[in-house]
């Protein structure tokens, strides 16, 4: 079977090649790959800036945003051949630490977790792979191949979940939310905010291409410049990782507001910041800024429900390119009207 492997930390080492069938030790659920989404983390791994091969090997199978169809699932409760499934990216550390022991591997405290396609565990850009029952989430069959958006949605489902929990430290009735960045993560974050009944505003620098309309058609408000509004936001979900924007967004966070950082920018230009002014701002306004990465099982389940509830045409428009696996390198090209790019591996119908 074919798959895309990379030698972590060696730039441009990713190749499509012949791989052995998945080892039964990967788990009892045998899956035929349908599609895998690509994101900035994959790009970083391909660039040689991130990623770890499994112990004792120098190659890692790439891909963590999966969707596949179950071929075999002997004696696995709740999963049957023919089901569409999404693999959970992170597995708990072997100790395990407190959060990992409680199924909250997204909150791992000792860094010894593993991640499919990223850290010490083979990923999903290969024709077949195996999953462990606790790490396979049944996709909503009505979503078809669009269920490939489950993993990125799980990441924002966690961000909202934690922002909400932090907000509830005091009387909390959020009305307005700001999402910075209208890439796939920002748009999916906006989707969840709109579903929660919030007045959602999305900031991105483009004025052309599909993003402004995607925001508008969600029922949210698009801004190409935050200076045009003096509105304050109860919640901010930051999805760009651009330092300048992060600090600009602080000025738009309402007293008692919560800001979640989810992005990491590829170009980390340093910017001068007035640390004392920020300190004062945060203290006097009881503000919270927190970081969020990855997702626990319940966030994948929340993601599944959120995706199933949104307009299907809108979701179709979010995936701007489906690239067949033989042309996988094209999936990593950045084209002007790209929102989400997905590699197609097998049939979904
Ligand atoms: C993935 C997360 C992962 C993170 C850091 C992201 O692209 O979606 O699941 O935890 O990278 O490795
Ligand atoms: Zn842990």
Short mmCIF file of C-alpha atoms and ligand atoms in Angstrom, two decimals:
data_model
loop_
_atom_site.label_atom_id
_atom_site.label_comp_id
_atom_site.label_asym_id
_atom_site.label_seq_id
_atom_site.Cartn_x
_atom_site.Cartn_y
_atom_site.Cartn_z
CA UNK A 1 0.00 0.00 0.00
CA UNK A 2 1.05 3.60 -0.48
CA UNK A 3 1.64 6.32 2.11
CA UNK A 4 3.47 9.58 2.69
CA UNK A 5 6.42 9.42 5.07
CA UNK A 6 8.83 12.04 6.31
CA UNK A 7 12.19 11.98 8.11
CA UNK A 8 11.42 14.42 10.93
CA UNK A 9 13.78 17.41 11.14
CA UNK A 10 15.10 16.75 7.63
CA UNK A 11 13.60 19.39 5.32
CA UNK A 12 11.86 18.21 2.14
CA UNK A 13 12.26 14.54 3.05
CA UNK A 14 8.57 13.72 2.59
CA UNK A 15 7.86 11.07 -0.06
CA UNK A 16 4.98 8.95 -1.32
CA UNK A 17 6.19 5.37 -1.20
CA UNK A 18 5.27 1.71 -0.72
CA UNK A 19 4.64 0.83 2.93
CA UNK A 20 3.96 -2.44 4.74
CA UNK A 21 0.39 -3.19 5.86
CA UNK A 22 -0.35 -1.72 9.33
CA UNK A 23 0.93 -3.86 12.17
CA UNK A 24 -1.80 -5.53 14.27
CA UNK A 25 -0.20 -3.93 17.34
CA UNK A 26 -1.64 -0.59 16.14
CA UNK A 27 -5.09 -1.77 17.22
CA UNK A 28 -7.96 -4.12 16.34
CA UNK A 29 -9.83 -1.69 14.07
CA UNK A 30 -8.59 -1.92 10.49
CA UNK A 31 -9.43 1.22 8.55
CA UNK A 32 -9.33 2.06 4.86
CA UNK A 33 -8.33 5.73 4.49
CA UNK A 34 -10.84 8.05 2.84
CA UNK A 35 -9.23 11.48 3.27
CA UNK A 36 -6.70 13.44 5.32
CA UNK A 37 -6.73 17.22 5.80
CA UNK A 38 -3.46 19.14 5.82
CA UNK A 39 -2.56 22.09 8.02
CA UNK A 40 0.30 24.26 9.22
CA UNK A 41 1.65 21.52 11.47
CA UNK A 42 2.12 19.21 8.45
CA UNK A 43 3.87 22.02 6.64
CA UNK A 44 6.21 22.56 9.61
CA UNK A 45 7.02 18.84 9.74
CA UNK A 46 7.73 18.79 5.98
CA UNK A 47 9.92 21.85 6.39
CA UNK A 48 11.96 19.95 8.98
CA UNK A 49 10.95 22.24 11.86
CA UNK A 50 8.76 19.86 13.91
CA UNK A 51 7.90 16.18 14.34
CA UNK A 52 9.34 13.02 15.89
CA UNK A 53 9.66 9.53 14.37
CA UNK A 54 8.44 6.50 16.35
CA UNK A 55 11.12 5.08 18.68
CA UNK A 56 13.84 3.17 16.86
CA UNK A 57 12.88 4.49 13.42
CA UNK A 58 13.80 7.48 11.35
CA UNK A 59 10.58 7.72 9.31
CA UNK A 60 7.14 8.89 10.35
CA UNK A 61 3.93 8.43 8.37
CA UNK A 62 2.50 11.94 7.98
CA UNK A 63 -1.11 13.10 8.50
CA UNK A 64 -3.31 13.65 11.56
CA UNK A 65 -6.67 15.00 10.30
CA UNK A 66 -8.19 11.68 9.33
CA UNK A 67 -11.32 10.10 7.95
CA UNK A 68 -11.56 6.43 7.11
CA UNK A 69 -13.94 3.55 6.62
CA UNK A 70 -13.81 0.55 8.95
CA UNK A 71 -12.85 -2.71 7.23
CA UNK A 72 -12.60 -4.94 10.32
CA UNK A 73 -13.57 -4.34 13.92
CA UNK A 74 -13.80 -7.74 15.57
CA UNK A 75 -15.43 -7.48 19.01
CA UNK A 76 -15.23 -3.70 19.18
CA UNK A 77 -18.32 -2.26 20.81
CA UNK A 78 -20.07 0.54 18.92
CA UNK A 79 -17.93 0.27 15.77
CA UNK A 80 -18.76 -1.95 12.80
CA UNK A 81 -17.35 -2.54 9.33
CA UNK A 82 -18.58 0.18 6.98
CA UNK A 83 -18.61 2.92 9.65
CA UNK A 84 -16.83 6.19 8.93
CA UNK A 85 -14.32 6.87 11.70
CA UNK A 86 -11.93 9.61 12.76
CA UNK A 87 -8.74 8.73 14.62
CA UNK A 88 -7.98 10.69 17.79
CA UNK A 89 -4.60 12.38 17.28
CA UNK A 90 -3.10 12.29 20.75
CA UNK A 91 -2.51 9.27 22.98
CA UNK A 92 -1.77 9.61 26.71
CA UNK A 93 1.72 9.41 28.11
CA UNK A 94 2.76 6.05 29.62
CA UNK A 95 3.12 7.30 33.23
CA UNK A 96 0.31 8.56 33.05
CA UNK A 97 0.19 12.10 34.42
CA UNK A 98 -3.00 13.23 36.19
CA UNK A 99 -4.86 14.63 33.18
CA UNK A 100 -3.80 11.75 30.86
CA UNK A 101 -4.99 9.26 33.49
CA UNK A 102 -8.38 10.98 33.40
CA UNK A 103 -8.73 10.86 29.59
CA UNK A 104 -7.60 14.49 29.27
CA UNK A 105 -4.51 13.77 27.17
CA UNK A 106 -4.94 17.16 25.53
CA UNK A 107 -3.82 18.56 28.90
CA UNK A 108 -0.79 16.24 29.32
CA UNK A 109 1.63 17.68 31.82
CA UNK A 110 4.84 15.75 31.21
CA UNK A 111 5.09 16.03 27.42
CA UNK A 112 5.45 12.28 26.96
CA UNK A 113 2.18 11.99 24.99
CA UNK A 114 2.33 10.74 21.40
CA UNK A 115 0.46 12.11 18.36
CA UNK A 116 -0.43 10.36 15.10
CA UNK A 117 1.51 11.87 12.21
CA UNK A 118 3.30 14.32 14.50
CA UNK A 119 4.99 12.76 17.49
CA UNK A 120 6.30 9.20 17.71
CA UNK A 121 3.19 7.56 16.22
CA UNK A 122 2.48 6.92 12.54
CA UNK A 123 -0.12 9.12 10.92
CA UNK A 124 -2.96 8.59 8.48
CA UNK A 125 -1.72 9.47 4.97
CA UNK A 126 -1.57 5.80 3.96
CA UNK A 127 -4.13 3.53 2.37
CA UNK A 128 -4.78 1.46 5.50
CA UNK A 129 -4.11 1.91 9.20
CA UNK A 130 -5.34 0.50 12.49
CA UNK A 131 -6.93 2.21 15.49
CA UNK A 132 -7.51 1.33 19.12
CA UNK A 133 -11.20 1.40 20.15
CA UNK A 134 -10.77 4.29 22.62
CA UNK A 135 -9.13 6.37 19.89
CA UNK A 136 -11.65 5.93 17.08
CA UNK A 137 -14.63 8.29 16.92
CA UNK A 138 -17.62 7.34 14.77
CA UNK A 139 -18.31 10.09 12.27
CA UNK A 140 -21.83 11.22 11.49
CA UNK A 141 -22.58 9.20 8.32
CA UNK A 142 -24.59 12.08 6.85
CA UNK A 143 -21.40 14.17 6.67
CA UNK A 144 -19.74 11.82 4.20
CA UNK A 145 -16.23 12.96 3.28
CA UNK A 146 -16.77 16.32 5.03
CA UNK A 147 -16.28 14.48 8.33
CA UNK A 148 -12.57 14.94 7.56
CA UNK A 149 -13.10 18.33 9.25
CA UNK A 150 -13.70 16.63 12.61
CA UNK A 151 -10.14 16.92 13.94
CA UNK A 152 -9.65 20.65 13.26
CA UNK A 153 -13.15 21.22 14.65
CA UNK A 154 -12.24 19.27 17.80
CA UNK A 155 -9.39 21.71 18.41
CA UNK A 156 -11.78 24.70 18.39
CA UNK A 157 -14.46 22.79 20.30
CA UNK A 158 -11.88 22.45 23.07
CA UNK A 159 -10.97 26.14 22.86
CA UNK A 160 -14.64 27.15 23.27
CA UNK A 161 -15.19 24.58 26.00
CA UNK A 162 -12.27 25.85 28.06
CA UNK A 163 -13.08 29.54 27.43
CA UNK A 164 -16.61 28.87 28.64
CA UNK A 165 -15.37 27.06 31.77
CA UNK A 166 -13.01 29.92 32.57
CA UNK A 167 -15.78 32.47 31.95
CA UNK A 168 -17.99 30.72 34.45
CA UNK A 169 -15.58 31.62 37.29
CA UNK A 170 -17.98 34.58 37.83
CA UNK A 171 -21.47 35.53 36.65
CA UNK A 172 -21.18 35.00 32.88
CA UNK A 173 -23.51 35.77 30.00
CA UNK A 174 -21.27 36.39 26.96
CA UNK A 175 -22.83 38.14 23.98
CA UNK A 176 -20.10 39.15 21.57
CA UNK A 177 -17.17 37.10 20.39
CA UNK A 178 -14.21 37.92 18.19
CA UNK A 179 -12.36 35.34 16.13
CA UNK A 180 -9.05 36.48 14.65
CA UNK A 181 -8.14 34.72 11.40
CA UNK A 182 -10.55 33.37 8.79
CA UNK A 183 -8.60 30.23 7.90
CA UNK A 184 -10.17 26.81 8.56
CA UNK A 185 -9.59 27.05 12.32
CA UNK A 186 -11.03 30.58 12.55
CA UNK A 187 -14.05 29.71 10.41
CA UNK A 188 -14.76 26.57 12.41
CA UNK A 189 -14.40 28.57 15.64
CA UNK A 190 -16.86 31.13 14.26
CA UNK A 191 -19.24 28.31 13.35
CA UNK A 192 -19.29 27.05 16.94
CA UNK A 193 -19.74 30.59 18.30
CA UNK A 194 -22.72 31.24 16.03
CA UNK A 195 -24.23 27.90 17.04
CA UNK A 196 -23.86 28.98 20.68
CA UNK A 197 -26.01 32.02 19.90
CA UNK A 198 -23.21 34.59 20.11
CA UNK A 199 -22.82 37.70 17.98
CA UNK A 200 -19.62 36.60 16.23
CA UNK A 201 -17.13 38.90 14.49
CA UNK A 202 -14.25 37.57 12.41
CA UNK A 203 -11.10 39.51 11.58
CA UNK A 204 -8.81 38.67 8.67
CA UNK A 205 -6.74 40.89 6.41
CA UNK A 206 -8.14 39.74 3.05
CA UNK A 207 -10.93 41.60 1.29
CA UNK A 208 -11.22 39.19 -1.64
CA UNK A 209 -11.52 35.43 -2.09
CA UNK A 210 -13.96 33.11 -0.35
CA UNK A 211 -13.39 34.13 3.29
CA UNK A 212 -15.57 37.27 3.67
CA UNK A 213 -18.59 35.49 2.19
CA UNK A 214 -18.01 32.36 4.26
CA UNK A 215 -18.11 34.52 7.39
CA UNK A 216 -21.20 36.42 6.27
CA UNK A 217 -23.09 33.27 5.23
CA UNK A 218 -22.50 31.87 8.68
CA UNK A 219 -24.37 34.82 10.14
CA UNK A 220 -21.21 36.43 11.50
CA UNK A 221 -19.68 39.86 10.75
CA UNK A 222 -16.47 40.16 8.73
CA UNK A 223 -13.81 42.80 9.45
CA UNK A 224 -10.68 43.44 7.41
CA UNK A 225 -9.53 45.96 10.01
CA UNK A 226 -10.27 45.98 13.72
CA UNK A 227 -9.65 49.72 13.86
CA UNK A 228 -12.99 50.22 12.13
CA UNK A 229 -14.81 49.03 15.25
CA UNK A 230 -14.62 50.12 18.86
CA UNK A 231 -16.64 47.13 19.95
CA UNK A 232 -15.49 45.12 22.92
CA UNK A 233 -15.71 41.35 22.99
CA UNK A 234 -16.54 39.02 25.89
CA UNK A 235 -14.66 36.20 24.22
CA UNK A 236 -11.77 36.23 21.79
CA UNK A 237 -10.56 33.13 19.98
CA UNK A 238 -7.20 33.96 18.43
CA UNK A 239 -6.42 31.74 15.43
CA UNK A 240 -3.48 33.44 13.71
CA UNK A 241 -0.59 33.34 16.17
CA UNK A 242 0.54 36.70 14.82
CA UNK A 243 1.97 38.52 17.84
CA UNK A 244 0.84 41.95 16.73
CA UNK A 245 -2.75 40.82 16.34
CA UNK A 246 -2.73 39.01 19.68
CA UNK A 247 -1.83 42.22 21.47
CA UNK A 248 -4.20 44.32 19.43
CA UNK A 249 -7.02 41.93 20.34
CA UNK A 250 -6.33 42.46 24.05
CA UNK A 251 -7.49 46.06 23.62
CA UNK A 252 -10.81 44.74 22.33
CA UNK A 253 -11.37 42.31 25.19
CA UNK A 254 -14.17 43.47 27.50
CA UNK A 255 -13.62 43.66 31.27
CA UNK A 256 -13.93 40.13 32.68
CA UNK A 257 -13.32 38.81 29.19
CA UNK A 258 -11.54 35.64 28.14
CA UNK A 259 -9.11 35.29 25.28
CA UNK A 260 -7.96 31.92 23.96
CA UNK A 261 -4.79 31.57 21.89
CA UNK A 262 -4.84 28.66 19.44
CA UNK A 263 -2.38 29.65 16.72
CA UNK A 264 1.34 29.60 16.16
CA UNK A 265 2.66 31.86 13.40
CA UNK A 266 5.31 30.53 11.05
CA UNK A 267 7.13 33.84 10.84
CA UNK A 268 7.91 34.84 14.40
CA UNK A 269 9.01 38.40 13.88
CA UNK A 270 9.65 40.04 17.23
CA UNK A 271 7.51 43.03 18.14
CA UNK A 272 8.07 45.50 20.94
CA UNK A 273 5.39 45.25 23.62
CA UNK A 274 4.68 47.33 26.68
CA UNK A 275 4.61 44.52 29.22
CA UNK A 276 3.67 46.79 32.14
CA UNK A 277 0.70 48.28 30.30
CA UNK A 278 -0.52 44.79 29.44
CA UNK A 279 -0.11 43.68 33.03
CA UNK A 280 -2.17 46.66 34.23
CA UNK A 281 -4.84 46.01 31.62
CA UNK A 282 -5.19 42.36 32.61
CA UNK A 283 -5.20 43.02 36.37
CA UNK A 284 -7.68 45.90 36.35
CA UNK A 285 -10.07 44.05 34.04
CA UNK A 286 -9.89 40.56 35.53
CA UNK A 287 -8.96 39.42 32.02
CA UNK A 288 -7.79 35.92 31.17
CA UNK A 289 -5.54 34.96 28.28
CA UNK A 290 -4.93 31.25 27.93
CA UNK A 291 -3.45 28.86 25.40
CA UNK A 292 -5.14 25.77 23.98
CA UNK A 293 -3.89 22.81 21.93
CA UNK A 294 -5.26 19.46 20.85
CA UNK A 295 -8.53 17.89 22.06
CA UNK A 296 -9.94 15.15 24.27
CA UNK A 297 -12.44 12.55 23.10
CA UNK A 298 -15.49 14.57 24.14
CA UNK A 299 -14.32 17.46 21.95
CA UNK A 300 -14.30 15.15 18.91
CA UNK A 301 -17.86 14.21 19.79
CA UNK A 302 -18.83 17.88 20.17
CA UNK A 303 -17.13 18.56 16.82
CA UNK A 304 -19.17 15.82 15.17
CA UNK A 305 -22.41 17.37 16.43
CA UNK A 306 -21.38 20.90 15.42
CA UNK A 307 -20.47 19.80 11.87
CA UNK A 308 -23.68 17.81 11.48
CA UNK A 309 -25.71 20.88 12.49
CA UNK A 310 -24.21 23.40 10.07
CA UNK A 311 -25.43 24.06 6.54
CA UNK A 312 -23.90 21.39 4.29
CA UNK A 313 -23.23 23.76 1.39
CA UNK A 314 -21.30 26.06 3.70
CA UNK A 315 -19.15 23.15 4.82
CA UNK A 316 -18.56 22.11 1.19
CA UNK A 317 -17.26 25.62 0.46
CA UNK A 318 -14.82 25.41 3.38
CA UNK A 319 -12.90 22.62 1.64
CA UNK A 320 -11.61 24.49 -1.37
CA UNK A 321 -9.44 21.70 -2.81
CA UNK A 322 -9.58 17.90 -2.77
CA UNK A 323 -6.27 16.52 -4.05
CA UNK A 324 -5.80 12.86 -5.01
CA UNK A 325 -2.98 11.12 -3.13
CA UNK A 326 -0.78 10.65 -6.24
CA UNK A 327 -0.61 14.45 -6.48
CA UNK A 328 -0.24 14.93 -2.69
CA UNK A 329 2.47 17.62 -3.00
CA UNK A 330 -0.13 19.95 -4.57
CA UNK A 331 -2.08 19.79 -1.32
CA UNK A 332 0.75 21.66 0.38
CA UNK A 333 0.91 24.44 -2.17
CA UNK A 334 -0.66 27.67 -0.98
CA UNK A 335 -3.03 29.05 -3.57
CA UNK A 336 -4.77 32.43 -3.28
CA UNK A 337 -8.32 31.12 -2.78
CA UNK A 338 -7.42 28.20 -0.53
CA UNK A 339 -9.26 27.73 2.71
CA UNK A 340 -8.93 24.03 3.58
CA UNK A 341 -7.09 21.48 1.45
CA UNK A 342 -7.72 17.77 1.80
CA UNK A 343 -5.88 14.77 0.35
CA UNK A 344 -8.26 12.11 -1.00
CA UNK A 345 -7.03 8.58 -0.52
CA UNK A 346 -9.97 6.24 -1.06
CA UNK A 347 -13.67 6.25 -1.97
CA UNK A 348 -16.12 7.69 0.57
CA UNK A 349 -19.37 6.39 -0.84
C1 LIG B 1 -2.99 19.28 15.79
C2 LIG B 1 -3.10 18.96 17.26
C3 LIG B 1 -1.71 18.81 17.85
C4 LIG B 1 -0.89 20.04 17.57
C5 LIG B 1 0.53 20.01 18.15
C6 LIG B 1 -2.11 20.47 15.59
O1 LIG B 1 -1.96 20.72 14.22
O2 LIG B 1 -4.27 19.54 15.26
O3 LIG B 1 -3.84 17.77 17.44
O4 LIG B 1 -1.80 18.60 19.25
O5 LIG B 1 -0.82 20.25 16.18
O6 LIG B 1 1.28 18.92 17.75
ZN1 LIG B 2 0.26 13.09 30.34
#
